[in-house]
Amino acid sequence: MTNNIYLVANWKMYGGPSNLKSLNKVINLRKLKKYRKANIIYFPPFTLISNLVSKFKKTNISVGGQNCHYQENYGSFTGSISPKMLKDLGCKYVILGHSENRILGDTDEIINKKIQSALNKKLKIIFCIGETLSEKKSKLTFSVLKRQINKGLKRIKNFQKIIIAYEPVWSIGTGIIPKNKELETNVGKIRNIFSKKTKKKMLILYGGSVNSKNISILKNISGIDGFLIGSASQNSKKFIDIIKKTIN
Ligand code: PEP
């Protein structure tokens, strides 16, 4: 682990008003000196963004949207949310390229347009990349990561506004995590791809079945800057456990 630690909570399509009270415990933990170095970002469903933004108002905990449309401002896109709308709600971040949205039709080209628009609206991006199980078995991991990065970030220059989340698709929601060696190798490959694009050291997170048990193994991986946590972040007690074990 590096020192600038990110702990990112992706609530996916879970959560309602009853989930808000327990966030006080996360706020209180974050106030303790030891945990102040943790960059905590919550990605609730759109319906709870306003609630979380006001709850975290005087804290250093940020809020983001789980996806957005590529249209920057407004448009006739029923059911969609634009970067402007997220920004107006108080979001600082947006997750783009998540595999659960790639399978619903988000191509590299669409993701690229979304990233461009979100950056134009001064949102920071959590850009998810990762190979499927069959791609891994066919030894295509490197070429998939390279394609996702090159196409997803085509013409993008402000790399300092982008955080990479390496999420092997076969690890998301399955309880299976990569071996440390495999993870270090793949993160190294991602860094290599970026070394040809920017002098800046990219922030790279790992995501996929992170929980309060395997975090003790995962935190030993060199070169990663934190974790994107799905299921285990939806319960404040489990999320706090992860924060405490990551930062000690
Ligand atoms: C995710 O939503 O990106 C994720 C990693 O989910 P989970 O932690 O549940 O595997």
PDB file of N, CA and C in Angstrom, residues 99 102-103 129-141 144-145 147-148 166-171 182:
ATOM      1  N   SER A  99     -17.766  -2.551 -14.716  1.00  0.00           N
ATOM      2  CA  SER A  99     -18.121  -3.723 -15.548  1.00  0.00           C
ATOM      3  C   SER A  99     -19.625  -3.978 -15.556  1.00  0.00           C
ATOM      4  N   ARG A 102     -20.575  -1.781 -18.248  1.00  0.00           N
ATOM      5  CA  ARG A 102     -20.040  -2.215 -19.548  1.00  0.00           C
ATOM      6  C   ARG A 102     -20.938  -3.313 -20.122  1.00  0.00           C
ATOM      7  N   ILE A 103     -21.392  -4.262 -19.265  1.00  0.00           N
ATOM      8  CA  ILE A 103     -22.230  -5.338 -19.827  1.00  0.00           C
ATOM      9  C   ILE A 103     -23.614  -4.821 -20.243  1.00  0.00           C
ATOM     10  N   ILE A 129     -11.406  -0.571 -14.846  1.00  0.00           N
ATOM     11  CA  ILE A 129     -10.948  -1.443 -15.935  1.00  0.00           C
ATOM     12  C   ILE A 129     -10.761  -2.850 -15.354  1.00  0.00           C
ATOM     13  N   GLY A 130     -10.788  -3.846 -16.221  1.00  0.00           N
ATOM     14  CA  GLY A 130     -10.559  -5.203 -15.725  1.00  0.00           C
ATOM     15  C   GLY A 130     -10.995  -6.246 -16.736  1.00  0.00           C
ATOM     16  N   GLU A 131     -10.358  -7.393 -16.661  1.00  0.00           N
ATOM     17  CA  GLU A 131     -10.623  -8.474 -17.608  1.00  0.00           C
ATOM     18  C   GLU A 131     -11.669  -9.444 -17.062  1.00  0.00           C
ATOM     19  N   THR A 132     -12.374 -10.106 -17.985  1.00  0.00           N
ATOM     20  CA  THR A 132     -13.323 -11.152 -17.582  1.00  0.00           C
ATOM     21  C   THR A 132     -12.539 -12.448 -17.338  1.00  0.00           C
ATOM     22  N   LEU A 133     -13.245 -13.449 -16.813  1.00  0.00           N
ATOM     23  CA  LEU A 133     -12.583 -14.726 -16.552  1.00  0.00           C
ATOM     24  C   LEU A 133     -12.094 -15.377 -17.846  1.00  0.00           C
ATOM     25  N   SER A 134     -12.926 -15.314 -18.891  1.00  0.00           N
ATOM     26  CA  SER A 134     -12.484 -15.979 -20.127  1.00  0.00           C
ATOM     27  C   SER A 134     -11.306 -15.227 -20.758  1.00  0.00           C
ATOM     28  N   GLU A 135     -11.281 -13.915 -20.611  1.00  0.00           N
ATOM     29  CA  GLU A 135     -10.126 -13.154 -21.122  1.00  0.00           C
ATOM     30  C   GLU A 135      -8.858 -13.529 -20.336  1.00  0.00           C
ATOM     31  N   LYS A 136      -9.037 -13.687 -19.032  1.00  0.00           N
ATOM     32  CA  LYS A 136      -7.886 -14.082 -18.193  1.00  0.00           C
ATOM     33  C   LYS A 136      -7.384 -15.457 -18.620  1.00  0.00           C
ATOM     34  N   LYS A 137      -8.345 -16.394 -18.801  1.00  0.00           N
ATOM     35  CA  LYS A 137      -7.946 -17.754 -19.182  1.00  0.00           C
ATOM     36  C   LYS A 137      -7.275 -17.785 -20.549  1.00  0.00           C
ATOM     37  N   SER A 138      -7.681 -16.883 -21.430  1.00  0.00           N
ATOM     38  CA  SER A 138      -7.071 -16.817 -22.767  1.00  0.00           C
ATOM     39  C   SER A 138      -5.808 -15.961 -22.778  1.00  0.00           C
ATOM     40  N   LYS A 139      -5.346 -15.593 -21.595  1.00  0.00           N
ATOM     41  CA  LYS A 139      -4.124 -14.769 -21.447  1.00  0.00           C
ATOM     42  C   LYS A 139      -4.238 -13.421 -22.171  1.00  0.00           C
ATOM     43  N   LEU A 140      -5.441 -12.867 -22.104  1.00  0.00           N
ATOM     44  CA  LEU A 140      -5.661 -11.588 -22.796  1.00  0.00           C
ATOM     45  C   LEU A 140      -5.686 -10.391 -21.841  1.00  0.00           C
ATOM     46  N   THR A 141      -5.400 -10.664 -20.558  1.00  0.00           N
ATOM     47  CA  THR A 141      -5.530  -9.592 -19.557  1.00  0.00           C
ATOM     48  C   THR A 141      -4.820  -8.301 -19.977  1.00  0.00           C
ATOM     49  N   VAL A 144      -6.454  -6.528 -22.923  1.00  0.00           N
ATOM     50  CA  VAL A 144      -7.749  -5.937 -22.558  1.00  0.00           C
ATOM     51  C   VAL A 144      -7.535  -4.639 -21.768  1.00  0.00           C
ATOM     52  N   LEU A 145      -6.629  -4.687 -20.794  1.00  0.00           N
ATOM     53  CA  LEU A 145      -6.377  -3.486 -19.979  1.00  0.00           C
ATOM     54  C   LEU A 145      -5.844  -2.345 -20.863  1.00  0.00           C
ATOM     55  N   ARG A 147      -6.346  -1.936 -24.095  1.00  0.00           N
ATOM     56  CA  ARG A 147      -7.425  -1.420 -24.955  1.00  0.00           C
ATOM     57  C   ARG A 147      -8.363  -0.513 -24.144  1.00  0.00           C
ATOM     58  N   GLN A 148      -8.752  -0.982 -22.951  1.00  0.00           N
ATOM     59  CA  GLN A 148      -9.677  -0.178 -22.138  1.00  0.00           C
ATOM     60  C   GLN A 148      -9.068   1.185 -21.798  1.00  0.00           C
ATOM     61  N   TYR A 166      -8.634  -0.953 -10.716  1.00  0.00           N
ATOM     62  CA  TYR A 166      -8.439  -2.234 -11.402  1.00  0.00           C
ATOM     63  C   TYR A 166      -9.365  -3.255 -10.737  1.00  0.00           C
ATOM     64  N   GLU A 167     -10.359  -3.694 -11.500  1.00  0.00           N
ATOM     65  CA  GLU A 167     -11.363  -4.615 -10.973  1.00  0.00           C
ATOM     66  C   GLU A 167     -11.505  -5.816 -11.909  1.00  0.00           C
ATOM     67  N   PRO A 168     -10.798  -6.905 -11.612  1.00  0.00           N
ATOM     68  CA  PRO A 168     -11.004  -8.091 -12.442  1.00  0.00           C
ATOM     69  C   PRO A 168     -12.481  -8.487 -12.353  1.00  0.00           C
ATOM     70  N   VAL A 169     -13.125  -8.637 -13.490  1.00  0.00           N
ATOM     71  CA  VAL A 169     -14.580  -8.868 -13.483  1.00  0.00           C
ATOM     72  C   VAL A 169     -14.916 -10.158 -12.729  1.00  0.00           C
ATOM     73  N   TRP A 170     -14.011 -11.137 -12.828  1.00  0.00           N
ATOM     74  CA  TRP A 170     -14.244 -12.432 -12.182  1.00  0.00           C
ATOM     75  C   TRP A 170     -14.129 -12.351 -10.658  1.00  0.00           C
ATOM     76  N   SER A 171     -13.714 -11.219 -10.177  1.00  0.00           N
ATOM     77  CA  SER A 171     -13.574 -11.064  -8.734  1.00  0.00           C
ATOM     78  C   SER A 171     -14.739 -10.273  -8.123  1.00  0.00           C
ATOM     79  N   GLU A 182      -0.269 -11.975  -8.686  1.00  0.00           N
ATOM     80  CA  GLU A 182      -1.019 -11.656  -9.916  1.00  0.00           C
ATOM     81  C   GLU A 182      -1.463 -10.186  -9.899  1.00  0.00           C
TER      82      GLU A 182
END
